[in-house]
Coordinates of C-alpha atoms in Angstrom, one line a residue:
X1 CA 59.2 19.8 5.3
X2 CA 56.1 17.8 5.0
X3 CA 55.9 14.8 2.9
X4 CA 54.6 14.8 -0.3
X5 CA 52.6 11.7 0.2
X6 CA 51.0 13.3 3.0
X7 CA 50.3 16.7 1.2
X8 CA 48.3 14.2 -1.3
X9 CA 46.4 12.4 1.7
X10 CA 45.8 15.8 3.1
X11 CA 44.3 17.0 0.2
X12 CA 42.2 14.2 -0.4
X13 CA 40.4 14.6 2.5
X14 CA 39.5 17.8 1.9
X15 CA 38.2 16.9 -1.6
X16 CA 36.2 14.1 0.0
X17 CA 34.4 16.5 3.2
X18 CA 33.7 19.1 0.3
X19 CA 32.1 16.5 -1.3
X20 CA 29.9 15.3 1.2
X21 CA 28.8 19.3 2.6
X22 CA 25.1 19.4 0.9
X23 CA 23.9 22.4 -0.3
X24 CA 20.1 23.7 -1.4
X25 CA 21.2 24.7 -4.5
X26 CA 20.0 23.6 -8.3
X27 CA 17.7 20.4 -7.7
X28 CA 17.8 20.6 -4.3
X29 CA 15.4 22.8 -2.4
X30 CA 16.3 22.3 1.0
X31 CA 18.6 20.2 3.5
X32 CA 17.8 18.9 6.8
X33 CA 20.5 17.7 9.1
X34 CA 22.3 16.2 5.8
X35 CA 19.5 14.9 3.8
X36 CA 18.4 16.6 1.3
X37 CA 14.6 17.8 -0.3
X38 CA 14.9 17.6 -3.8
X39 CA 12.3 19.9 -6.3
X40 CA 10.8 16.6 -7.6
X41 CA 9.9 15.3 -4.2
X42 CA 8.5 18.9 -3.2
X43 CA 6.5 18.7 -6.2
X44 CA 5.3 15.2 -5.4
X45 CA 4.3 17.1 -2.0
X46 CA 1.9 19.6 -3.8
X47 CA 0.5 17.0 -5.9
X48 CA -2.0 16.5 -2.7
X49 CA -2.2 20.1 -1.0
X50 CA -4.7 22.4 -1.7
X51 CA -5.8 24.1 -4.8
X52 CA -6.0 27.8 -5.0
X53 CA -4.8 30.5 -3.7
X54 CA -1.0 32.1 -3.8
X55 CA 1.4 29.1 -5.1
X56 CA 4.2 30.4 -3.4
X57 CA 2.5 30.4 -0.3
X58 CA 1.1 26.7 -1.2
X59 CA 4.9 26.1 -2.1
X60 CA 5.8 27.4 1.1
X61 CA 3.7 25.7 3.6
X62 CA 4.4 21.9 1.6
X63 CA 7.8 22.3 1.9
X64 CA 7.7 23.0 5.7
X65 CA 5.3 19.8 5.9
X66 CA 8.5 18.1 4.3
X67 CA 10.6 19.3 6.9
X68 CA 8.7 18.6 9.5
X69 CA 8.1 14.6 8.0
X70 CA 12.0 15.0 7.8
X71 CA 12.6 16.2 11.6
X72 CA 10.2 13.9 12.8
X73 CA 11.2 10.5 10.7
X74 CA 15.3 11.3 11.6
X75 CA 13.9 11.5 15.6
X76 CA 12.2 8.1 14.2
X77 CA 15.6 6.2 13.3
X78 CA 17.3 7.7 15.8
X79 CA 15.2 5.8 18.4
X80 CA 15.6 2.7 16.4
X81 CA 12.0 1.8 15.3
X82 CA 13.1 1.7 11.5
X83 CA 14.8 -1.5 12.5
X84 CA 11.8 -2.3 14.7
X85 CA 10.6 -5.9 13.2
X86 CA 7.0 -4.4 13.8
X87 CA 7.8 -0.9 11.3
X88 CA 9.1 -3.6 9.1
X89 CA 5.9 -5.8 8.3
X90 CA 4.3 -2.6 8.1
X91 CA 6.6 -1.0 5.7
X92 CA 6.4 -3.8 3.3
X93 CA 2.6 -4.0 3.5
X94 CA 2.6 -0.1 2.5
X95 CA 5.1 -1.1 -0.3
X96 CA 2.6 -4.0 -1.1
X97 CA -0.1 -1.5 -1.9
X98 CA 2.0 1.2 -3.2
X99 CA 3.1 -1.7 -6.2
X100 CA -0.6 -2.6 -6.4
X101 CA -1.9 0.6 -7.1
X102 CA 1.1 1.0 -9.9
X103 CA 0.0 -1.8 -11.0
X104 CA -3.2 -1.4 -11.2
X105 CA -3.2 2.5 -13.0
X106 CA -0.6 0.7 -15.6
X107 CA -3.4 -2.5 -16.7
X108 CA -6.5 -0.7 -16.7
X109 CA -4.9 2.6 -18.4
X110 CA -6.4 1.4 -22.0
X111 CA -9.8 0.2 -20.8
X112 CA -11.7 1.5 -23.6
X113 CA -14.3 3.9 -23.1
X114 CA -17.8 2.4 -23.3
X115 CA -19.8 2.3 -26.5
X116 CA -22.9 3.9 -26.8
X117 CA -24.9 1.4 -27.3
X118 CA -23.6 -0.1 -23.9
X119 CA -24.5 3.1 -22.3
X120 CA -28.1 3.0 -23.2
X121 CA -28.6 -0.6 -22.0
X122 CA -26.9 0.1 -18.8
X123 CA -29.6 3.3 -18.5
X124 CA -32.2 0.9 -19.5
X125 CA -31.6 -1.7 -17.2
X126 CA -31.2 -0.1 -14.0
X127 CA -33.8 2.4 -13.6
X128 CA -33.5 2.5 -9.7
X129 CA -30.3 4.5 -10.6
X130 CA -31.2 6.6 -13.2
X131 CA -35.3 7.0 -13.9
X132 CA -36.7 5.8 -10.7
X133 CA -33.8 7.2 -8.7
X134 CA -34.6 7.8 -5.0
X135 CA -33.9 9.0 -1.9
X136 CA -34.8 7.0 1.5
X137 CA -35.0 9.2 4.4
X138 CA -33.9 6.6 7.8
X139 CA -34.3 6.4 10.9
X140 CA -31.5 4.0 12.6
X141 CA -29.6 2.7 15.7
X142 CA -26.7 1.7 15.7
X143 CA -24.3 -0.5 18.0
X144 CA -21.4 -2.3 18.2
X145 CA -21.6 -5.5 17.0
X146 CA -21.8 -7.7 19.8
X147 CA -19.1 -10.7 21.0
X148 CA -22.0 -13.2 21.3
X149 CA -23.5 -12.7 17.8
X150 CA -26.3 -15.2 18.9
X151 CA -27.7 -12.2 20.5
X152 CA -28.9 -10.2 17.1
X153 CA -31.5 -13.2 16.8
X154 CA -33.5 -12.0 19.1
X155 CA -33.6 -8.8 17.3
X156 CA -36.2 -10.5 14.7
X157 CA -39.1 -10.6 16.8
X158 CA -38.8 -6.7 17.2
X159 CA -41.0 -5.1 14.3
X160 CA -40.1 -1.4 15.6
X161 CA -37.2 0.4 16.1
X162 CA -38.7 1.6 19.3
X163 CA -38.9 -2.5 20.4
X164 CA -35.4 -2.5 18.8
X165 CA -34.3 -0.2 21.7
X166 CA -36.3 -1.5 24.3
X167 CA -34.3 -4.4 23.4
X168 CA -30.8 -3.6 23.5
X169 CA -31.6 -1.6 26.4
X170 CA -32.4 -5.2 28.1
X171 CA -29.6 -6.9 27.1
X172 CA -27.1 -3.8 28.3
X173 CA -25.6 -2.9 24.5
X174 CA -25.1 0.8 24.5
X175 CA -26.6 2.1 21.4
X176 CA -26.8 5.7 19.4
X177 CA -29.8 7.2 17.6
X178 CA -29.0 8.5 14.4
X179 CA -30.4 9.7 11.0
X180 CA -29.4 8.3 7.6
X181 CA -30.0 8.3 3.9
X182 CA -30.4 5.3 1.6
X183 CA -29.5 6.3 -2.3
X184 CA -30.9 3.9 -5.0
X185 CA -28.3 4.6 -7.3
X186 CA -26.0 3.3 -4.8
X187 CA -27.8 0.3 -3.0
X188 CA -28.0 -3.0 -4.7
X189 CA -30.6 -4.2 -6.4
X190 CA -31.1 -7.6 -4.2
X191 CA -31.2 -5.3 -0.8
X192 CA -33.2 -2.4 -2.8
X193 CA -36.0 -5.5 -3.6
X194 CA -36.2 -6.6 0.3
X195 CA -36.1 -3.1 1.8
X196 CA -39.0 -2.2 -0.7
X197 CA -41.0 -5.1 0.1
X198 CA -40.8 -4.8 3.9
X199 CA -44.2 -3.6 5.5
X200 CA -43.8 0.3 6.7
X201 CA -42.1 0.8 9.5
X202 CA -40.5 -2.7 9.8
X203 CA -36.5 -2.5 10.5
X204 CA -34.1 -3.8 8.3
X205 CA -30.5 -4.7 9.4
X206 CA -27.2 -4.1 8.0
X207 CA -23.5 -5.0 9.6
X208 CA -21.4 -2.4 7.9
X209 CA -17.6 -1.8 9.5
X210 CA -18.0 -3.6 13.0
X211 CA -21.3 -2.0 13.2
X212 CA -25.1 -3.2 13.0
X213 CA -27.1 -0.6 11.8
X214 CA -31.0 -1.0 12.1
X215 CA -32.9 1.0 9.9
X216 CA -36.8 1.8 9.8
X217 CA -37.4 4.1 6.1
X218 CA -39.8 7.2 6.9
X219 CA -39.7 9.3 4.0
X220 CA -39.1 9.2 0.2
X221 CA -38.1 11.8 -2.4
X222 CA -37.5 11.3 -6.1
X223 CA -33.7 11.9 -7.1
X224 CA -33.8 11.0 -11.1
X225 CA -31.0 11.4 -12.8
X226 CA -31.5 12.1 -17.0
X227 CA -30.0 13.4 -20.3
X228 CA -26.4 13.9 -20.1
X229 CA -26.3 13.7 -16.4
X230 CA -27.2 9.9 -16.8
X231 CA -24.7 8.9 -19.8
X232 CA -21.6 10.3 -18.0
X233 CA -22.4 8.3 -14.5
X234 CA -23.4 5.2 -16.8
X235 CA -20.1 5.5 -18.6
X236 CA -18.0 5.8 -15.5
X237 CA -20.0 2.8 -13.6
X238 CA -19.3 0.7 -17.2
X239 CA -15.5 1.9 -16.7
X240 CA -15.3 1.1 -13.2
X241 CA -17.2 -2.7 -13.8
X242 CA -14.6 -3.6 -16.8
X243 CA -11.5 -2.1 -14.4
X244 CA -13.0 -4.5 -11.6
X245 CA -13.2 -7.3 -14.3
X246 CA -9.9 -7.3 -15.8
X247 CA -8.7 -7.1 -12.4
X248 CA -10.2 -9.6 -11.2
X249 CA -9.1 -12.0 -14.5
X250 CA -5.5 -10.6 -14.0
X251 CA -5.5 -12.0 -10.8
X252 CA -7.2 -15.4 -11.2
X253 CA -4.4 -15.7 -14.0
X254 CA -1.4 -14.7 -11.6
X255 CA -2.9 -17.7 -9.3
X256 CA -3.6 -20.4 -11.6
X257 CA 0.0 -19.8 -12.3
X258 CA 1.8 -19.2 -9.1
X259 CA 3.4 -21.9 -7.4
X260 CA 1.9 -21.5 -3.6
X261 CA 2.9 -23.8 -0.7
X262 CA 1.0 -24.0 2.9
X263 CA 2.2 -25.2 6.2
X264 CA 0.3 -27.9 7.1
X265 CA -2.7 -26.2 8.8
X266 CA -2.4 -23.3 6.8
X267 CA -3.9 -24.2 3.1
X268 CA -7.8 -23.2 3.0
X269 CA -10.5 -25.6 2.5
X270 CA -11.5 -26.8 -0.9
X271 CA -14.7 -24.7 -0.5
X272 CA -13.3 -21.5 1.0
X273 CA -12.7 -18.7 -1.0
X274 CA -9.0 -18.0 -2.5
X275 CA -8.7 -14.4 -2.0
X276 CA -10.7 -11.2 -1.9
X277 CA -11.7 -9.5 -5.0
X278 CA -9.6 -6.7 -5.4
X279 CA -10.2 -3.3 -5.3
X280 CA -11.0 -1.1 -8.7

């Protein structure tokens, strides 16, 4: 006859792999090797897929992207990389941003909408985006920007983007000829007053994302934006510029606070700038 002590172990165990079987049942939409795909995370999943069409095909196709994140991630561990110290930096920089963003949505929720009166100014005070909106028509080359940066000076005395060329061509950097548009609305004012005053046909430069872009302007179309058109961009450029603003006091508060120590070496110069401004 069999124990009674070990009847009771027996049966324990038994409880305990019962309890750990996971089932797509209730809550939980689907299991993959173990781990399970609960409803709220497939929801989370449709939260960015495409609008339109059948939702149960939508449904469908977002839960088999889960799986497949699943499959792939398990492969992932099962190679090691989540203890990789590389994954790791990289995970807590995407947590970083993740917390921001939170953060973020949660302070500038109750920015109050923009007064009227606040509207009308803004309208009045930038006419390049509004009235006397326009569109530039460009001509540009583009190139990487070089390693010896000492090599753009010599980019002054060209007053052509055909001499632009010619140039580059000289000193060996590959280039691309390319066509571009330059929106008022969109340009700042200080740039929109130097482009504008440049004779026609004389380049302009711009570094923009490990690029320089060279740009001659060759055409001009009015764009004006008016009547209701004009209060709602006005409005959401006012919301956007008070978002910016109190982030930017939230974080000159969290720093005039925070108790920060450098290696020597590592603390910035008295005139450098503390930190980026942070995005809206």
């Amino acid at each position: 006859m069999r124990p009674k002590a070990m009847t009771i172990l027996l049966l324990a165990s038994a409880v305990a792999v019962a309890g750990c079987k996971r089932e797509a049942t209730g809550q939980v939409v689907a299991v993959v090797n173990g781990e399970e795909i609960s409803l709220s995370e497939l929801n989370g999943e449709l939260q960015s897929a495409p609008q339109g069409g059948d939702k149960n095909v939508i449904r469908a196709a977002a839960l088999q992207n889960l799986i497949n994140r699943k499959l792939l991630v398990q492969q992932a561990r099962d190679r090691g990389i989540d203890k990789d110290p590389d994954f790791l930096q990289r995970e807590r920089r995407m947590d970083d941003q993740v917390m921001i963003e939170m953060l973020g949505a949660q302070v500038t929720k109750n920015v109050p909408v923009p007064s009227a009166g606040d509207i009308d100014k803004f309208i009045r005070d930038n006419p390049q985006m509004f009235a006397d909106r326009s569109i530039y028509n460009l001509e540009q080359i583009i190139f990487p920007i070089p390693a010896d940066r000492n090599q753009l000076k010599s980019l002054e005395a060209d007053h052509t983007l055909e001499a632009v060329g010619a140039r580059l061509t000289q000193m060996k950097i590959p280039f691309q000829r390319q066509q571009g548009k330059l929106d008022t609305a969109a340009t700042p004012p200080d740039l929109l007053k130097q482009v504008n005053a440049l004779p026609s046909g004389e380049p302009f430069v711009i570094a923009s994302g490990g690029n320089v872009v060279v740009s001659v302007v060759v055409g001009k179309a009015p764009a004006p934006i008016a009547g209701e058109d004009a209060r709602k961009v006005a409005a959401e450029m006012l919301r956007r510029q008070s978002v910016t603003d109190l982030a930017q006091k939230q974080l000159k508060q969290a720093r005039d606070s925070a108790k920060i120590e450098y290696q020597p070496g590592f603390a910035p110069k008295p005139d450098a700038t503390p930190a980026a401004k942070p995005k809206a």
